[in-house]
Structure formats: C-alpha cells, structure tokens
C-alpha cells in the first residue's frame, strides 16, 4: 500500500552551498548530514514539509552543472516547491544570486496553480516556485 512521497535525491557540487540555498533561503530544515560509506562524499537530508530532499555531494566534487532537459527527452524537468507568495520568494532568491529562468507569471494550469516562476539552484537544477489558487 502506497503511503505517500518520501524523498527525491539530487547531486550537488558543494554541500554547504546547497544547504545554504535550500535551508537558509528556501526554508527547508536539515534532518541529517553525514559522510557516505568509504568516504565517497557527503549527503544531507532536508525536510520539505511533506517529503524530503536528499542532497548527495560525491568526492571528488561534481564540477559539471545540471544539464537542461530538452522538451522531447524523458527525465525530471524540475523540482516544484509550493509557497504562499512566490513573488516575494522569487525576489529574495534572485537578490541572493539565484539565476532566473522565468520570472513570476500566471500559471498555464490555472485549474491547479495561480502563479509560477522558475530559477536555478547553485548547480543548475531547475526549481519551480508555485502558488496555488487557494493561496492567492
């Protein structure tokens, strides 16, 4: 029996920098940080409120940023995080240096979401900021 969403893992190049982005800027909470077996890197789990994000930093560190996924290629396109006010959240993240992909706009799927915005985390992973209709 399915219980629900548990976690998603992403590879990062600098665990401290990623924890600053996801915890200090976005508001997630660090649950666990540890060295991986055989010293092959570090990992951290952060609480997203309704699931977890696993940040994996191999050793030696990754130096290649995440590649953008072409529209016709299968794969994970983005990580969507829900906020009560994406305009304020987007402005805070851009002011902190997060690269913008698309500023806040009305969502195409208005049946579900009111507004969305897109930016990158420190490693180029695409983050969608979402604001539900009920939060407007």
Short mmCIF file of N, CA and C in Angstrom, two decimals:
data_model
loop_
_atom_site.label_atom_id
_atom_site.label_comp_id
_atom_site.label_asym_id
_atom_site.label_seq_id
_atom_site.Cartn_x
_atom_site.Cartn_y
_atom_site.Cartn_z
N UNK A 1 0.83 -1.17 0.00
CA UNK A 1 0.00 0.00 0.00
C UNK A 1 0.88 1.24 0.00
N UNK A 2 0.62 2.15 -0.91
CA UNK A 2 1.38 3.40 -1.01
C UNK A 2 1.07 4.29 0.18
N UNK A 3 2.11 4.79 0.82
CA UNK A 3 1.93 5.70 1.95
C UNK A 3 2.06 7.16 1.52
N UNK A 4 2.81 7.43 0.46
CA UNK A 4 2.99 8.81 0.02
C UNK A 4 4.40 9.07 -0.46
N UNK A 5 4.68 10.29 -0.77
CA UNK A 5 6.00 10.71 -1.26
C UNK A 5 7.00 10.66 -0.12
N UNK A 6 8.18 10.10 -0.37
CA UNK A 6 9.23 10.02 0.64
C UNK A 6 10.32 11.07 0.38
N UNK A 7 11.11 10.88 -0.67
CA UNK A 7 12.15 11.87 -0.97
C UNK A 7 12.62 11.75 -2.41
N UNK A 8 13.30 12.79 -2.84
CA UNK A 8 13.96 12.81 -4.14
C UNK A 8 15.41 13.19 -3.88
N UNK A 9 16.32 12.61 -4.62
CA UNK A 9 17.74 12.90 -4.44
C UNK A 9 18.31 13.65 -5.63
N UNK A 10 19.16 14.63 -5.34
CA UNK A 10 19.86 15.35 -6.40
C UNK A 10 21.35 15.40 -6.05
N UNK A 11 22.16 15.41 -7.07
CA UNK A 11 23.60 15.51 -6.89
C UNK A 11 24.00 16.98 -6.91
N UNK A 12 24.85 17.36 -5.97
CA UNK A 12 25.30 18.75 -5.85
C UNK A 12 26.83 18.78 -5.80
N UNK A 13 27.39 19.93 -6.10
CA UNK A 13 28.85 20.05 -6.13
C UNK A 13 29.43 20.60 -4.83
N UNK A 14 28.63 21.27 -4.03
CA UNK A 14 29.10 21.88 -2.78
C UNK A 14 27.96 21.78 -1.78
N UNK A 15 28.09 20.87 -0.82
CA UNK A 15 27.01 20.61 0.11
C UNK A 15 26.69 21.83 0.97
N UNK A 16 27.71 22.55 1.43
CA UNK A 16 27.46 23.74 2.25
C UNK A 16 26.66 24.78 1.46
N UNK A 17 27.04 25.02 0.22
CA UNK A 17 26.36 26.00 -0.63
C UNK A 17 24.91 25.57 -0.88
N UNK A 18 24.70 24.28 -1.14
CA UNK A 18 23.35 23.78 -1.38
C UNK A 18 22.49 23.85 -0.13
N UNK A 19 23.07 23.55 1.03
CA UNK A 19 22.32 23.67 2.28
C UNK A 19 21.95 25.12 2.56
N UNK A 20 22.84 26.04 2.23
CA UNK A 20 22.51 27.46 2.40
C UNK A 20 21.32 27.82 1.51
N UNK A 21 21.33 27.35 0.26
CA UNK A 21 20.24 27.65 -0.66
C UNK A 21 18.93 27.04 -0.19
N UNK A 22 18.93 25.73 0.05
CA UNK A 22 17.68 25.04 0.37
C UNK A 22 17.19 25.30 1.80
N UNK A 23 18.09 25.47 2.75
CA UNK A 23 17.66 25.70 4.14
C UNK A 23 17.55 27.18 4.47
N UNK A 24 18.63 27.92 4.28
CA UNK A 24 18.64 29.33 4.68
C UNK A 24 17.74 30.19 3.80
N UNK A 25 17.77 29.98 2.49
CA UNK A 25 16.99 30.82 1.58
C UNK A 25 15.58 30.31 1.35
N UNK A 26 15.43 29.01 1.11
CA UNK A 26 14.11 28.46 0.78
C UNK A 26 13.31 28.11 2.04
N UNK A 27 13.98 27.71 3.11
CA UNK A 27 13.28 27.45 4.35
C UNK A 27 13.14 25.99 4.73
N UNK A 28 13.86 25.09 4.06
CA UNK A 28 13.83 23.68 4.45
C UNK A 28 14.64 23.50 5.72
N UNK A 29 14.45 22.37 6.39
CA UNK A 29 15.13 22.09 7.66
C UNK A 29 16.05 20.89 7.51
N UNK A 30 17.30 21.04 7.94
CA UNK A 30 18.27 19.94 7.91
C UNK A 30 17.87 18.86 8.89
N UNK A 31 17.80 17.62 8.40
CA UNK A 31 17.46 16.47 9.23
C UNK A 31 18.72 15.67 9.56
N UNK A 32 19.56 15.44 8.54
CA UNK A 32 20.73 14.57 8.70
C UNK A 32 21.80 15.00 7.71
N UNK A 33 23.03 15.04 8.20
CA UNK A 33 24.19 15.26 7.34
C UNK A 33 25.25 14.26 7.77
N UNK A 34 25.81 13.53 6.78
CA UNK A 34 26.81 12.53 7.14
C UNK A 34 27.73 12.23 5.96
N UNK A 35 28.86 11.59 6.29
CA UNK A 35 29.78 11.12 5.26
C UNK A 35 29.24 9.83 4.68
N UNK A 36 29.35 9.69 3.37
CA UNK A 36 28.87 8.47 2.71
C UNK A 36 29.87 7.34 2.97
N UNK A 37 29.44 6.08 2.80
CA UNK A 37 30.34 4.94 3.03
C UNK A 37 31.64 5.05 2.22
N UNK A 38 32.70 4.58 2.82
CA UNK A 38 34.02 4.57 2.19
C UNK A 38 34.52 5.97 1.85
N UNK A 39 33.97 7.01 2.50
CA UNK A 39 34.43 8.37 2.27
C UNK A 39 34.17 8.87 0.87
N UNK A 40 33.16 8.32 0.20
CA UNK A 40 32.91 8.66 -1.20
C UNK A 40 32.15 9.98 -1.38
N UNK A 41 32.01 10.74 -0.31
CA UNK A 41 31.35 12.03 -0.37
C UNK A 41 30.51 12.25 0.87
N UNK A 42 29.62 13.24 0.76
CA UNK A 42 28.72 13.57 1.87
C UNK A 42 27.29 13.58 1.36
N UNK A 43 26.36 13.43 2.29
CA UNK A 43 24.96 13.58 1.92
C UNK A 43 24.22 14.26 3.05
N UNK A 44 23.10 14.85 2.69
CA UNK A 44 22.24 15.50 3.68
C UNK A 44 20.79 15.27 3.27
N UNK A 45 19.94 15.11 4.26
CA UNK A 45 18.50 15.06 4.04
C UNK A 45 17.91 16.33 4.65
N UNK A 46 17.06 17.00 3.88
CA UNK A 46 16.37 18.17 4.39
C UNK A 46 14.86 17.95 4.27
N UNK A 47 14.13 18.46 5.24
CA UNK A 47 12.68 18.32 5.30
C UNK A 47 12.04 19.42 4.46
N UNK A 48 11.18 19.01 3.51
CA UNK A 48 10.48 19.96 2.64
C UNK A 48 9.06 20.20 3.14
N UNK A 49 8.68 19.65 4.28
CA UNK A 49 7.34 19.84 4.80
C UNK A 49 6.43 18.65 4.54
N UNK A 50 6.48 18.10 3.33
CA UNK A 50 5.64 16.94 3.00
C UNK A 50 6.47 15.86 2.32
N UNK A 51 7.74 15.87 2.55
CA UNK A 51 8.69 14.92 1.99
C UNK A 51 10.09 15.44 2.26
N UNK A 52 11.06 14.75 1.73
CA UNK A 52 12.45 15.15 1.95
C UNK A 52 13.20 15.31 0.65
N UNK A 53 14.25 16.09 0.71
CA UNK A 53 15.18 16.25 -0.40
C UNK A 53 16.52 15.71 0.08
N UNK A 54 17.09 14.78 -0.70
CA UNK A 54 18.40 14.22 -0.39
C UNK A 54 19.42 14.93 -1.27
N UNK A 55 20.40 15.55 -0.66
CA UNK A 55 21.47 16.22 -1.38
C UNK A 55 22.71 15.33 -1.29
N UNK A 56 23.21 14.90 -2.43
CA UNK A 56 24.36 13.99 -2.49
C UNK A 56 25.53 14.75 -3.11
N UNK A 57 26.64 14.81 -2.37
CA UNK A 57 27.83 15.50 -2.85
C UNK A 57 28.98 14.49 -2.91
N UNK A 58 29.21 13.92 -4.10
CA UNK A 58 30.27 12.91 -4.21
C UNK A 58 31.65 13.51 -4.05
N UNK A 59 32.61 12.65 -3.76
CA UNK A 59 34.00 13.08 -3.66
C UNK A 59 34.81 12.25 -4.65
N UNK A 60 35.53 12.87 -5.59
CA UNK A 60 35.67 14.32 -5.72
C UNK A 60 34.36 14.97 -6.16
N UNK A 61 34.24 16.25 -5.85
CA UNK A 61 33.01 17.00 -6.10
C UNK A 61 32.69 17.07 -7.59
N UNK A 62 31.41 17.15 -7.87
CA UNK A 62 30.91 17.32 -9.23
C UNK A 62 31.30 18.72 -9.71
N UNK A 63 31.75 18.83 -10.94
CA UNK A 63 32.10 20.15 -11.47
C UNK A 63 31.23 20.53 -12.67
N UNK A 64 30.45 19.60 -13.16
CA UNK A 64 29.59 19.86 -14.31
C UNK A 64 28.19 20.22 -13.82
N UNK A 65 27.67 21.41 -14.20
CA UNK A 65 26.32 21.77 -13.76
C UNK A 65 25.27 20.87 -14.40
N UNK A 66 24.10 20.83 -13.79
CA UNK A 66 22.99 20.04 -14.32
C UNK A 66 22.67 20.50 -15.74
N UNK A 67 22.39 19.56 -16.61
CA UNK A 67 22.05 19.88 -18.00
C UNK A 67 20.55 20.16 -18.12
N UNK A 68 20.22 21.14 -18.92
CA UNK A 68 18.80 21.42 -19.18
C UNK A 68 18.22 20.25 -19.97
N UNK A 69 17.02 19.86 -19.63
CA UNK A 69 16.36 18.75 -20.28
C UNK A 69 15.58 19.26 -21.49
N UNK A 70 15.87 18.71 -22.65
CA UNK A 70 15.15 19.11 -23.86
C UNK A 70 13.68 18.71 -23.74
N UNK A 71 12.76 19.48 -24.33
CA UNK A 71 11.33 19.20 -24.20
C UNK A 71 10.91 17.81 -24.68
N UNK A 72 11.67 17.21 -25.59
CA UNK A 72 11.30 15.89 -26.12
C UNK A 72 12.06 14.75 -25.45
N UNK A 73 12.78 15.03 -24.38
CA UNK A 73 13.56 14.00 -23.69
C UNK A 73 12.92 13.65 -22.36
N UNK A 74 12.83 12.36 -22.06
CA UNK A 74 12.27 11.91 -20.79
C UNK A 74 13.24 12.23 -19.66
N UNK A 75 12.70 12.52 -18.49
CA UNK A 75 13.52 12.80 -17.33
C UNK A 75 12.81 13.78 -16.40
N UNK A 76 13.44 14.07 -15.30
CA UNK A 76 12.86 15.02 -14.34
C UNK A 76 13.19 16.43 -14.81
N UNK A 77 12.16 17.21 -15.04
CA UNK A 77 12.31 18.57 -15.58
C UNK A 77 12.64 19.60 -14.52
N UNK A 78 11.98 19.49 -13.37
CA UNK A 78 12.17 20.48 -12.32
C UNK A 78 11.64 19.95 -11.00
N UNK A 79 12.04 20.61 -9.95
CA UNK A 79 11.54 20.35 -8.61
C UNK A 79 10.61 21.51 -8.28
N UNK A 80 9.34 21.21 -8.01
CA UNK A 80 8.36 22.26 -7.73
C UNK A 80 8.13 22.38 -6.24
N UNK A 81 8.24 23.60 -5.75
CA UNK A 81 8.04 23.88 -4.34
C UNK A 81 6.90 24.89 -4.20
N UNK A 82 5.99 24.64 -3.28
CA UNK A 82 4.83 25.50 -3.09
C UNK A 82 5.12 26.57 -2.03
N UNK A 83 4.69 27.78 -2.32
CA UNK A 83 4.86 28.92 -1.42
C UNK A 83 3.56 29.71 -1.36
N UNK A 84 3.40 30.49 -0.30
CA UNK A 84 2.21 31.33 -0.20
C UNK A 84 2.35 32.59 -1.06
N UNK A 85 3.59 33.03 -1.31
CA UNK A 85 3.82 34.25 -2.09
C UNK A 85 5.08 34.06 -2.93
N UNK A 86 4.91 33.62 -4.18
CA UNK A 86 6.11 33.36 -5.00
C UNK A 86 6.78 34.63 -5.46
N UNK A 87 6.06 35.74 -5.55
CA UNK A 87 6.70 36.99 -5.95
C UNK A 87 7.77 37.40 -4.94
N UNK A 88 7.44 37.35 -3.66
CA UNK A 88 8.40 37.69 -2.61
C UNK A 88 9.53 36.67 -2.54
N UNK A 89 9.19 35.39 -2.66
CA UNK A 89 10.20 34.33 -2.61
C UNK A 89 11.16 34.46 -3.78
N UNK A 90 10.63 34.66 -4.98
CA UNK A 90 11.45 34.82 -6.18
C UNK A 90 12.40 36.02 -6.00
N UNK A 91 11.88 37.14 -5.54
CA UNK A 91 12.70 38.34 -5.36
C UNK A 91 13.84 38.08 -4.37
N UNK A 92 13.54 37.37 -3.28
CA UNK A 92 14.55 37.04 -2.27
C UNK A 92 15.64 36.15 -2.87
N UNK A 93 15.25 35.13 -3.64
CA UNK A 93 16.22 34.21 -4.23
C UNK A 93 17.07 34.88 -5.30
N UNK A 94 16.47 35.73 -6.11
CA UNK A 94 17.22 36.45 -7.15
C UNK A 94 18.20 37.43 -6.49
N UNK A 95 17.77 38.12 -5.45
CA UNK A 95 18.65 39.04 -4.73
C UNK A 95 19.85 38.31 -4.12
N UNK A 96 19.66 37.02 -3.78
CA UNK A 96 20.74 36.21 -3.20
C UNK A 96 21.63 35.60 -4.28
N UNK A 97 21.31 35.85 -5.56
CA UNK A 97 22.16 35.37 -6.65
C UNK A 97 21.67 34.16 -7.41
N UNK A 98 20.48 33.67 -7.13
CA UNK A 98 19.96 32.52 -7.88
C UNK A 98 19.68 32.95 -9.32
N UNK A 99 20.13 32.17 -10.30
CA UNK A 99 19.88 32.52 -11.70
C UNK A 99 18.40 32.36 -12.08
N UNK A 100 17.85 33.41 -12.67
CA UNK A 100 16.45 33.39 -13.11
C UNK A 100 16.31 32.63 -14.42
N UNK A 101 15.23 31.87 -14.53
CA UNK A 101 14.86 31.23 -15.79
C UNK A 101 13.61 31.91 -16.34
N UNK A 102 12.62 32.11 -15.46
CA UNK A 102 11.38 32.78 -15.86
C UNK A 102 10.79 33.47 -14.63
N UNK A 103 10.56 34.78 -14.69
CA UNK A 103 10.00 35.49 -13.54
C UNK A 103 8.56 35.08 -13.27
N UNK A 104 8.03 35.45 -12.11
CA UNK A 104 6.66 35.07 -11.77
C UNK A 104 5.65 35.50 -12.85
N UNK A 105 4.72 34.58 -13.11
CA UNK A 105 3.66 34.82 -14.10
C UNK A 105 2.46 33.98 -13.71
N UNK A 106 1.32 34.28 -14.34
CA UNK A 106 0.14 33.44 -14.14
C UNK A 106 0.42 32.05 -14.70
N UNK A 107 -0.05 31.04 -14.01
CA UNK A 107 0.19 29.65 -14.41
C UNK A 107 -0.65 29.28 -15.63
N UNK A 108 -0.14 28.35 -16.43
CA UNK A 108 -0.90 27.82 -17.56
C UNK A 108 -1.97 26.85 -17.07
N UNK A 109 -1.70 26.15 -15.98
CA UNK A 109 -2.64 25.18 -15.40
C UNK A 109 -3.44 25.86 -14.29
N UNK A 110 -4.24 26.82 -14.68
CA UNK A 110 -4.98 27.65 -13.72
C UNK A 110 -5.98 26.85 -12.88
N UNK A 111 -6.31 25.63 -13.32
CA UNK A 111 -7.20 24.79 -12.52
C UNK A 111 -6.52 24.38 -11.21
N UNK A 112 -5.19 24.40 -11.19
CA UNK A 112 -4.43 23.93 -10.03
C UNK A 112 -3.63 25.07 -9.39
N UNK A 113 -2.90 25.80 -10.21
CA UNK A 113 -1.99 26.81 -9.71
C UNK A 113 -2.39 28.21 -10.15
N UNK A 114 -2.09 29.19 -9.30
CA UNK A 114 -2.35 30.58 -9.64
C UNK A 114 -1.15 31.18 -10.37
N UNK A 115 0.04 31.02 -9.77
CA UNK A 115 1.25 31.64 -10.33
C UNK A 115 2.42 30.68 -10.23
N UNK A 116 3.39 30.86 -11.13
CA UNK A 116 4.62 30.07 -11.12
C UNK A 116 5.80 30.96 -11.49
N UNK A 117 6.99 30.51 -11.15
CA UNK A 117 8.25 31.15 -11.54
C UNK A 117 9.29 30.04 -11.59
N UNK A 118 10.36 30.26 -12.34
CA UNK A 118 11.42 29.25 -12.48
C UNK A 118 12.78 29.91 -12.27
N UNK A 119 13.64 29.20 -11.55
CA UNK A 119 15.03 29.63 -11.36
C UNK A 119 15.89 28.41 -11.16
N UNK A 120 17.19 28.63 -11.00
CA UNK A 120 18.12 27.51 -10.81
C UNK A 120 18.70 27.51 -9.41
N UNK A 121 18.98 26.31 -8.92
CA UNK A 121 19.71 26.20 -7.66
C UNK A 121 21.20 26.40 -7.98
N UNK A 122 22.09 26.34 -7.01
CA UNK A 122 23.51 26.60 -7.27
C UNK A 122 24.17 25.66 -8.29
N UNK A 123 23.56 24.50 -8.57
CA UNK A 123 24.14 23.56 -9.52
C UNK A 123 23.38 23.49 -10.83
N UNK A 124 22.47 24.41 -11.06
CA UNK A 124 21.74 24.45 -12.31
C UNK A 124 20.49 23.59 -12.35
N UNK A 125 20.12 22.97 -11.23
CA UNK A 125 18.87 22.22 -11.17
C UNK A 125 17.71 23.22 -11.22
N UNK A 126 16.71 22.93 -12.04
CA UNK A 126 15.60 23.86 -12.22
C UNK A 126 14.61 23.72 -11.06
N UNK A 127 14.29 24.86 -10.45
CA UNK A 127 13.34 24.92 -9.35
C UNK A 127 12.14 25.74 -9.81
N UNK A 128 10.96 25.15 -9.68
CA UNK A 128 9.73 25.89 -9.98
C UNK A 128 9.13 26.33 -8.65
N UNK A 129 8.82 27.61 -8.55
CA UNK A 129 8.10 28.14 -7.41
C UNK A 129 6.63 28.16 -7.80
N UNK A 130 5.77 27.60 -6.97
CA UNK A 130 4.35 27.51 -7.31
C UNK A 130 3.51 28.12 -6.19
N UNK A 131 2.46 28.79 -6.61
CA UNK A 131 1.48 29.36 -5.68
C UNK A 131 0.11 28.84 -6.10
N UNK A 132 -0.54 28.12 -5.21
CA UNK A 132 -1.85 27.54 -5.51
C UNK A 132 -2.94 28.60 -5.56
N UNK A 133 -4.02 28.25 -6.24
CA UNK A 133 -5.17 29.16 -6.32
C UNK A 133 -5.66 29.55 -4.94
N UNK A 134 -5.66 28.61 -4.01
CA UNK A 134 -6.17 28.88 -2.67
C UNK A 134 -5.26 29.82 -1.87
N UNK A 135 -4.02 30.03 -2.34
CA UNK A 135 -3.07 30.91 -1.65
C UNK A 135 -3.11 32.34 -2.18
N UNK A 136 -3.87 32.56 -3.21
CA UNK A 136 -3.90 33.88 -3.86
C UNK A 136 -4.71 34.85 -3.08
#
